[in-house]
Amino acid sequence: ILNVEQSPQSLHVQEGDSTNFTCSFPSSNFYALHWYRWETAKSPEALFVMTLNGDEKKKGRISATLNTKEGYSYLYIKGSQPEDSATSLCASRGGGTASKLTFGTGTRL
Amino acid sequence: GAVVSQHPSWVICKSGTSVKIECRSLDFQATTMFWYRQFPKQSLMLMATSNEGSKATYEQGVEKDKFLINHASLTLSTLTVTSAHPEDSSFYICSAGQGTQNQPQHFGDGTRLSIL
């Protein structure tokens, strides 16, 4: 994988449903994986920064896992609420002091 | 904390006009700011990395004479789109880092630029 890819592109769920999204990223020269939540007409809000293989982070009903060996991260939302409607963005950072974030196209919920 | 203010949020102007976009960190000092551009249905693409007191580092394919970046203080970076043309119409958004690479970036609200 050369780029950061997210799936699905969008999805609709019923209130109360739990859901998950996938972020695939290059596993070579990996440094960190960022997740952001972006509501319409607002700025992207940081959710998690994950660096270690097997990392799991949680913030309220939202959690994320990281597999750096195979190059993927999952974002889970438990018991979806209307206020969860937003685009979830993931971004991968490679190693090196001048490394940049490479973003996926996002998953719109 | 960690609020980034971006102004203006929306600009419509004629072809040939230069447009300046400001990005301010309100409650922290940002030694590094990033400028992104997003075309419809595409991902945020980094245009340049702006470091306080030094020249910006531009990504491949981004014209530095077209997109002038100034980062004169620890709280302000500006992006000037010079002699804008319709193909420059896009969504531009800035972000600021607080220090270590393990910290998230803090984003402005973005600027929707439309060139007629």
PDB file of C-alpha atoms in Angstrom:
ATOM      1  CA  ILE A   1       0.000   0.000   0.000  1.00  0.00           C
ATOM      2  CA  LEU A   2       1.516   3.308  -1.079  1.00  0.00           C
ATOM      3  CA  ASN A   3      -1.233   5.637   0.067  1.00  0.00           C
ATOM      4  CA  VAL A   4      -3.562   5.893   3.017  1.00  0.00           C
ATOM      5  CA  GLU A   5      -6.895   4.323   2.182  1.00  0.00           C
ATOM      6  CA  GLN A   6     -10.105   4.415   4.144  1.00  0.00           C
ATOM      7  CA  SER A   7     -13.209   2.304   3.820  1.00  0.00           C
ATOM      8  CA  PRO A   8     -16.051   2.530   3.474  1.00  0.00           C
ATOM      9  CA  GLN A   9     -16.295   5.922   1.817  1.00  0.00           C
ATOM     10  CA  SER A  10     -19.596   6.544   3.586  1.00  0.00           C
ATOM     11  CA  LEU A  11     -22.247   4.680   5.477  1.00  0.00           C
ATOM     12  CA  HIS A  12     -25.591   5.139   7.143  1.00  0.00           C
ATOM     13  CA  VAL A  13     -26.439   3.469  10.420  1.00  0.00           C
ATOM     14  CA  GLN A  14     -29.416   3.482  12.709  1.00  0.00           C
ATOM     15  CA  GLU A  15     -29.216   5.219  16.056  1.00  0.00           C
ATOM     16  CA  GLY A  16     -27.885   2.758  18.575  1.00  0.00           C
ATOM     17  CA  ASP A  17     -25.975   0.659  16.051  1.00  0.00           C
ATOM     18  CA  SER A  18     -22.272   0.072  16.515  1.00  0.00           C
ATOM     19  CA  THR A  19     -19.988   0.449  13.527  1.00  0.00           C
ATOM     20  CA  ASN A  20     -16.368   0.412  12.508  1.00  0.00           C
ATOM     21  CA  PHE A  21     -14.175   1.909   9.812  1.00  0.00           C
ATOM     22  CA  THR A  22     -10.857   0.812   8.336  1.00  0.00           C
ATOM     23  CA  CYS A  23      -7.709   2.782   7.636  1.00  0.00           C
ATOM     24  CA  SER A  24      -4.926   1.103   5.633  1.00  0.00           C
ATOM     25  CA  PHE A  25      -1.479   2.661   5.503  1.00  0.00           C
ATOM     26  CA  PRO A  26       2.065   1.802   4.410  1.00  0.00           C
ATOM     27  CA  SER A  27       3.579  -0.452   7.060  1.00  0.00           C
ATOM     28  CA  SER A  28       7.170   0.302   6.118  1.00  0.00           C
ATOM     29  CA  ASN A  29       8.869   3.224   7.860  1.00  0.00           C
ATOM     30  CA  PHE A  30       5.789   3.759  10.033  1.00  0.00           C
ATOM     31  CA  TYR A  31       5.938   6.302  12.844  1.00  0.00           C
ATOM     32  CA  ALA A  32       2.405   7.254  13.920  1.00  0.00           C
ATOM     33  CA  LEU A  33      -1.254   6.995  12.961  1.00  0.00           C
ATOM     34  CA  HIS A  34      -3.652   9.868  13.620  1.00  0.00           C
ATOM     35  CA  TRP A  35      -7.455   9.804  13.738  1.00  0.00           C
ATOM     36  CA  TYR A  36      -9.496  13.004  13.412  1.00  0.00           C
ATOM     37  CA  ARG A  37     -13.208  13.674  13.530  1.00  0.00           C
ATOM     38  CA  TRP A  38     -14.458  16.348  11.135  1.00  0.00           C
ATOM     39  CA  GLU A  39     -17.938  17.780  11.451  1.00  0.00           C
ATOM     40  CA  THR A  40     -19.357  19.905   8.648  1.00  0.00           C
ATOM     41  CA  ALA A  41     -18.442  23.602   8.919  1.00  0.00           C
ATOM     42  CA  LYS A  42     -16.035  22.914  11.791  1.00  0.00           C
ATOM     43  CA  SER A  43     -12.342  22.142  12.056  1.00  0.00           C
ATOM     44  CA  PRO A  44     -11.019  18.580  12.267  1.00  0.00           C
ATOM     45  CA  GLU A  45     -10.761  17.493  15.886  1.00  0.00           C
ATOM     46  CA  ALA A  46      -8.038  15.135  17.033  1.00  0.00           C
ATOM     47  CA  LEU A  47      -9.230  11.792  18.390  1.00  0.00           C
ATOM     48  CA  PHE A  48      -6.147   9.635  18.764  1.00  0.00           C
ATOM     49  CA  VAL A  49      -2.452   9.448  17.958  1.00  0.00           C
ATOM     50  CA  MET A  50      -1.210   5.878  17.981  1.00  0.00           C
ATOM     51  CA  THR A  51       2.328   4.659  17.569  1.00  0.00           C
ATOM     52  CA  LEU A  52       2.796   1.130  18.906  1.00  0.00           C
ATOM     53  CA  ASN A  53       1.681  -2.111  17.307  1.00  0.00           C
ATOM     54  CA  GLY A  54      -1.292  -3.425  19.246  1.00  0.00           C
ATOM     55  CA  ASP A  55      -2.175   0.005  20.640  1.00  0.00           C
ATOM     56  CA  GLU A  56      -5.781   0.419  21.671  1.00  0.00           C
ATOM     57  CA  LYS A  57      -7.203   3.810  22.613  1.00  0.00           C
ATOM     58  CA  LYS A  58     -10.627   4.849  23.802  1.00  0.00           C
ATOM     59  CA  LYS A  59     -12.479   8.133  24.122  1.00  0.00           C
ATOM     60  CA  GLY A  60     -16.051   7.743  25.316  1.00  0.00           C
ATOM     61  CA  ARG A  61     -17.908   5.534  22.835  1.00  0.00           C
ATOM     62  CA  ILE A  62     -15.111   5.764  20.271  1.00  0.00           C
ATOM     63  CA  SER A  63     -12.121   3.460  20.265  1.00  0.00           C
ATOM     64  CA  ALA A  64      -9.318   2.556  17.884  1.00  0.00           C
ATOM     65  CA  THR A  65      -6.827  -0.230  17.362  1.00  0.00           C
ATOM     66  CA  LEU A  66      -3.534  -0.316  15.497  1.00  0.00           C
ATOM     67  CA  ASN A  67      -1.681  -3.046  13.600  1.00  0.00           C
ATOM     68  CA  THR A  68       1.591  -1.636  12.304  1.00  0.00           C
ATOM     69  CA  LYS A  69       2.877  -4.932  10.916  1.00  0.00           C
ATOM     70  CA  GLU A  70       0.045  -5.318   8.448  1.00  0.00           C
ATOM     71  CA  GLY A  71      -0.670  -1.602   8.124  1.00  0.00           C
ATOM     72  CA  TYR A  72      -4.214  -1.054   9.316  1.00  0.00           C
ATOM     73  CA  SER A  73      -6.195   0.657  12.032  1.00  0.00           C
ATOM     74  CA  TYR A  74      -9.830   0.259  12.979  1.00  0.00           C
ATOM     75  CA  LEU A  75     -12.050   2.964  14.451  1.00  0.00           C
ATOM     76  CA  TYR A  76     -15.076   1.752  16.369  1.00  0.00           C
ATOM     77  CA  ILE A  77     -18.151   3.704  17.383  1.00  0.00           C
ATOM     78  CA  LYS A  78     -20.379   2.004  19.925  1.00  0.00           C
ATOM     79  CA  GLY A  79     -24.069   2.854  20.070  1.00  0.00           C
ATOM     80  CA  SER A  80     -24.097   5.511  17.348  1.00  0.00           C
ATOM     81  CA  GLN A  81     -25.891   8.760  18.120  1.00  0.00           C
ATOM     82  CA  PRO A  82     -26.969  11.555  15.736  1.00  0.00           C
ATOM     83  CA  GLU A  83     -24.140  13.715  17.022  1.00  0.00           C
ATOM     84  CA  ASP A  84     -21.666  11.116  15.729  1.00  0.00           C
ATOM     85  CA  SER A  85     -22.478  12.213  12.179  1.00  0.00           C
ATOM     86  CA  ALA A  86     -19.139  13.401  10.828  1.00  0.00           C
ATOM     87  CA  THR A  87     -16.241  12.379   8.639  1.00  0.00           C
ATOM     88  CA  SER A  88     -13.531  10.315  10.288  1.00  0.00           C
ATOM     89  CA  LEU A  89     -10.091  11.001   8.855  1.00  0.00           C
ATOM     90  CA  CYS A  90      -6.994   8.947   9.402  1.00  0.00           C
ATOM     91  CA  ALA A  91      -3.478  10.057   8.598  1.00  0.00           C
ATOM     92  CA  SER A  92      -0.199   8.205   8.630  1.00  0.00           C
ATOM     93  CA  ARG A  93       3.172   9.675   9.512  1.00  0.00           C
ATOM     94  CA  GLY A  94       6.411   8.048   8.441  1.00  0.00           C
ATOM     95  CA  GLY A  95       9.721   8.224  10.245  1.00  0.00           C
ATOM     96  CA  GLY A  96      12.140  11.126  10.120  1.00  0.00           C
ATOM     97  CA  THR A  97      12.082  14.551  11.701  1.00  0.00           C
ATOM     98  CA  ALA A  98      10.624  16.190   8.604  1.00  0.00           C
ATOM     99  CA  SER A  99       7.965  13.570   7.978  1.00  0.00           C
ATOM    100  CA  LYS A 100       4.503  14.701   7.047  1.00  0.00           C
ATOM    101  CA  LEU A 101       0.986  13.424   7.604  1.00  0.00           C
ATOM    102  CA  THR A 102      -0.598  11.635   4.661  1.00  0.00           C
ATOM    103  CA  PHE A 103      -4.377  11.643   4.892  1.00  0.00           C
ATOM    104  CA  GLY A 104      -7.008   9.245   3.679  1.00  0.00           C
ATOM    105  CA  THR A 105     -10.167  10.518   2.013  1.00  0.00           C
ATOM    106  CA  GLY A 106     -12.245   9.850   5.102  1.00  0.00           C
ATOM    107  CA  THR A 107     -15.316   7.859   6.025  1.00  0.00           C
ATOM    108  CA  ARG A 108     -18.512   9.831   6.265  1.00  0.00           C
ATOM    109  CA  LEU A 109     -21.009   8.595   8.844  1.00  0.00           C
TER     110      LEU A 109
ATOM    111  CA  GLY B   1      -6.946  24.827  24.565  1.00  0.00           C
ATOM    112  CA  ALA B   2      -4.997  24.530  21.291  1.00  0.00           C
ATOM    113  CA  VAL B   3      -7.301  26.680  19.167  1.00  0.00           C
ATOM    114  CA  VAL B   4      -6.362  27.649  15.626  1.00  0.00           C
ATOM    115  CA  SER B   5      -8.207  30.473  13.927  1.00  0.00           C
ATOM    116  CA  GLN B   6      -8.278  30.721  10.138  1.00  0.00           C
ATOM    117  CA  HIS B   7      -9.552  33.721   8.231  1.00  0.00           C
ATOM    118  CA  PRO B   8     -11.365  34.280   5.959  1.00  0.00           C
ATOM    119  CA  SER B   9     -13.658  31.280   5.844  1.00  0.00           C
ATOM    120  CA  TRP B  10     -14.953  32.047   2.361  1.00  0.00           C
ATOM    121  CA  VAL B  11     -13.618  34.117  -0.515  1.00  0.00           C
ATOM    122  CA  ILE B  12     -14.976  34.805  -3.985  1.00  0.00           C
ATOM    123  CA  CYS B  13     -12.822  36.939  -6.237  1.00  0.00           C
ATOM    124  CA  LYS B  14     -11.986  37.665  -9.829  1.00  0.00           C
ATOM    125  CA  SER B  15      -9.269  35.908 -11.781  1.00  0.00           C
ATOM    126  CA  GLY B  16      -5.917  37.655 -11.384  1.00  0.00           C
ATOM    127  CA  THR B  17      -6.547  38.767  -7.815  1.00  0.00           C
ATOM    128  CA  SER B  18      -4.185  37.819  -4.997  1.00  0.00           C
ATOM    129  CA  VAL B  19      -5.790  36.372  -1.885  1.00  0.00           C
ATOM    130  CA  LYS B  20      -4.272  36.184   1.585  1.00  0.00           C
ATOM    131  CA  ILE B  21      -5.361  33.590   4.128  1.00  0.00           C
ATOM    132  CA  GLU B  22      -4.343  33.909   7.780  1.00  0.00           C
ATOM    133  CA  CYS B  23      -3.814  31.133  10.283  1.00  0.00           C
ATOM    134  CA  ARG B  24      -3.370  32.015  13.957  1.00  0.00           C
ATOM    135  CA  SER B  25      -2.704  29.874  16.985  1.00  0.00           C
ATOM    136  CA  LEU B  26      -4.707  31.584  19.731  1.00  0.00           C
ATOM    137  CA  ASP B  27      -3.521  29.966  22.939  1.00  0.00           C
ATOM    138  CA  PHE B  28      -0.229  28.306  22.118  1.00  0.00           C
ATOM    139  CA  GLN B  29       2.943  28.932  20.188  1.00  0.00           C
ATOM    140  CA  ALA B  30       3.227  27.088  16.929  1.00  0.00           C
ATOM    141  CA  THR B  31       6.758  26.692  15.658  1.00  0.00           C
ATOM    142  CA  THR B  32       5.420  24.691  12.727  1.00  0.00           C
ATOM    143  CA  MET B  33       2.277  25.253  10.709  1.00  0.00           C
ATOM    144  CA  PHE B  34       1.018  23.222   7.789  1.00  0.00           C
ATOM    145  CA  TRP B  35      -1.005  24.290   4.767  1.00  0.00           C
ATOM    146  CA  TYR B  36      -3.277  21.779   3.041  1.00  0.00           C
ATOM    147  CA  ARG B  37      -5.516  21.895   0.011  1.00  0.00           C
ATOM    148  CA  GLN B  38      -8.507  19.667  -0.620  1.00  0.00           C
ATOM    149  CA  PHE B  39     -10.246  19.193  -3.940  1.00  0.00           C
ATOM    150  CA  PRO B  40     -13.753  17.643  -4.020  1.00  0.00           C
ATOM    151  CA  LYS B  41     -13.848  13.992  -2.980  1.00  0.00           C
ATOM    152  CA  GLN B  42     -10.096  13.932  -2.435  1.00  0.00           C
ATOM    153  CA  SER B  43      -7.962  13.801   0.671  1.00  0.00           C
ATOM    154  CA  LEU B  44      -6.218  16.693   2.381  1.00  0.00           C
ATOM    155  CA  MET B  45      -2.992  17.247   0.445  1.00  0.00           C
ATOM    156  CA  LEU B  46      -0.072  18.936   2.148  1.00  0.00           C
ATOM    157  CA  MET B  47       1.106  21.969   0.205  1.00  0.00           C
ATOM    158  CA  ALA B  48       3.855  23.245   2.446  1.00  0.00           C
ATOM    159  CA  THR B  49       5.303  23.204   5.925  1.00  0.00           C
ATOM    160  CA  SER B  50       5.858  26.595   7.474  1.00  0.00           C
ATOM    161  CA  ASN B  51       8.475  27.145  10.161  1.00  0.00           C
ATOM    162  CA  GLU B  52       8.664  30.345  12.169  1.00  0.00           C
ATOM    163  CA  GLY B  53      11.475  32.572  11.019  1.00  0.00           C
ATOM    164  CA  SER B  54      12.560  30.463   8.063  1.00  0.00           C
ATOM    165  CA  LYS B  55      11.498  29.673   4.528  1.00  0.00           C
ATOM    166  CA  ALA B  56       8.628  27.286   4.014  1.00  0.00           C
ATOM    167  CA  THR B  57       9.211  23.792   2.670  1.00  0.00           C
ATOM    168  CA  TYR B  58       6.989  23.119  -0.319  1.00  0.00           C
ATOM    169  CA  GLU B  59       5.746  19.727  -1.457  1.00  0.00           C
ATOM    170  CA  GLN B  60       6.574  18.514  -4.919  1.00  0.00           C
ATOM    171  CA  GLY B  61       4.393  20.111  -7.556  1.00  0.00           C
ATOM    172  CA  VAL B  62       3.440  23.138  -5.456  1.00  0.00           C
ATOM    173  CA  GLU B  63       4.662  26.406  -6.953  1.00  0.00           C
ATOM    174  CA  LYS B  64       6.338  28.485  -4.257  1.00  0.00           C
ATOM    175  CA  ASP B  65       5.982  31.686  -6.296  1.00  0.00           C
ATOM    176  CA  LYS B  66       2.283  31.023  -6.676  1.00  0.00           C
ATOM    177  CA  PHE B  67       1.592  30.157  -3.053  1.00  0.00           C
ATOM    178  CA  LEU B  68       3.567  32.523  -0.847  1.00  0.00           C
ATOM    179  CA  ILE B  69       3.877  31.489   2.770  1.00  0.00           C
ATOM    180  CA  ASN B  70       5.026  33.734   5.578  1.00  0.00           C
ATOM    181  CA  HIS B  71       5.477  32.623   9.182  1.00  0.00           C
ATOM    182  CA  ALA B  72       6.736  35.767  10.837  1.00  0.00           C
ATOM    183  CA  SER B  73       5.734  34.950  14.413  1.00  0.00           C
ATOM    184  CA  LEU B  74       5.025  31.949  16.606  1.00  0.00           C
ATOM    185  CA  THR B  75       1.291  32.574  16.323  1.00  0.00           C
ATOM    186  CA  LEU B  76       0.723  33.610  12.719  1.00  0.00           C
ATOM    187  CA  SER B  77       1.278  32.066   9.320  1.00  0.00           C
ATOM    188  CA  THR B  78      -0.163  33.425   6.090  1.00  0.00           C
ATOM    189  CA  LEU B  79      -0.745  31.867   2.692  1.00  0.00           C
ATOM    190  CA  THR B  80      -1.069  34.218  -0.272  1.00  0.00           C
ATOM    191  CA  VAL B  81      -2.427  32.822  -3.512  1.00  0.00           C
ATOM    192  CA  THR B  82      -0.938  35.182  -6.080  1.00  0.00           C
ATOM    193  CA  SER B  83      -2.704  36.016  -9.338  1.00  0.00           C
ATOM    194  CA  ALA B  84      -5.370  33.420  -8.613  1.00  0.00           C
ATOM    195  CA  HIS B  85      -7.057  31.593 -11.478  1.00  0.00           C
ATOM    196  CA  PRO B  86     -10.160  29.366 -11.551  1.00  0.00           C
ATOM    197  CA  GLU B  87      -8.025  26.235 -11.209  1.00  0.00           C
ATOM    198  CA  ASP B  88      -6.865  27.543  -7.816  1.00  0.00           C
ATOM    199  CA  SER B  89     -10.427  27.305  -6.548  1.00  0.00           C
ATOM    200  CA  SER B  90     -10.305  24.841  -3.689  1.00  0.00           C
ATOM    201  CA  PHE B  91     -10.603  24.375   0.051  1.00  0.00           C
ATOM    202  CA  TYR B  92      -7.486  25.484   1.924  1.00  0.00           C
ATOM    203  CA  ILE B  93      -6.904  24.567   5.558  1.00  0.00           C
ATOM    204  CA  CYS B  94      -4.064  25.165   7.975  1.00  0.00           C
ATOM    205  CA  SER B  95      -2.928  23.261  11.020  1.00  0.00           C
ATOM    206  CA  ALA B  96      -0.391  23.827  13.752  1.00  0.00           C
ATOM    207  CA  GLY B  97       1.789  21.486  15.714  1.00  0.00           C
ATOM    208  CA  GLN B  98       2.602  21.985  19.368  1.00  0.00           C
ATOM    209  CA  GLY B  99       5.933  20.280  19.513  1.00  0.00           C
ATOM    210  CA  THR B 100       6.687  16.584  19.441  1.00  0.00           C
ATOM    211  CA  GLN B 101       5.716  14.412  16.530  1.00  0.00           C
ATOM    212  CA  ASN B 102       3.456  12.310  18.743  1.00  0.00           C
ATOM    213  CA  GLN B 103       1.125  15.230  19.286  1.00  0.00           C
ATOM    214  CA  PRO B 104      -1.915  15.760  17.065  1.00  0.00           C
ATOM    215  CA  GLN B 105      -2.190  18.707  14.734  1.00  0.00           C
ATOM    216  CA  HIS B 106      -4.702  21.446  15.521  1.00  0.00           C
ATOM    217  CA  PHE B 107      -6.683  22.659  12.542  1.00  0.00           C
ATOM    218  CA  GLY B 108      -8.328  25.885  11.512  1.00  0.00           C
ATOM    219  CA  ASP B 109     -11.831  25.884  10.058  1.00  0.00           C
ATOM    220  CA  GLY B 110     -10.558  26.187   6.486  1.00  0.00           C
ATOM    221  CA  THR B 111     -11.071  28.684   3.671  1.00  0.00           C
ATOM    222  CA  ARG B 112     -13.264  28.027   0.658  1.00  0.00           C
ATOM    223  CA  LEU B 113     -11.698  29.917  -2.265  1.00  0.00           C
ATOM    224  CA  SER B 114     -13.669  30.476  -5.456  1.00  0.00           C
ATOM    225  CA  ILE B 115     -12.044  32.260  -8.388  1.00  0.00           C
ATOM    226  CA  LEU B 116     -14.377  33.526 -11.074  1.00  0.00           C
TER     227      LEU B 116
END
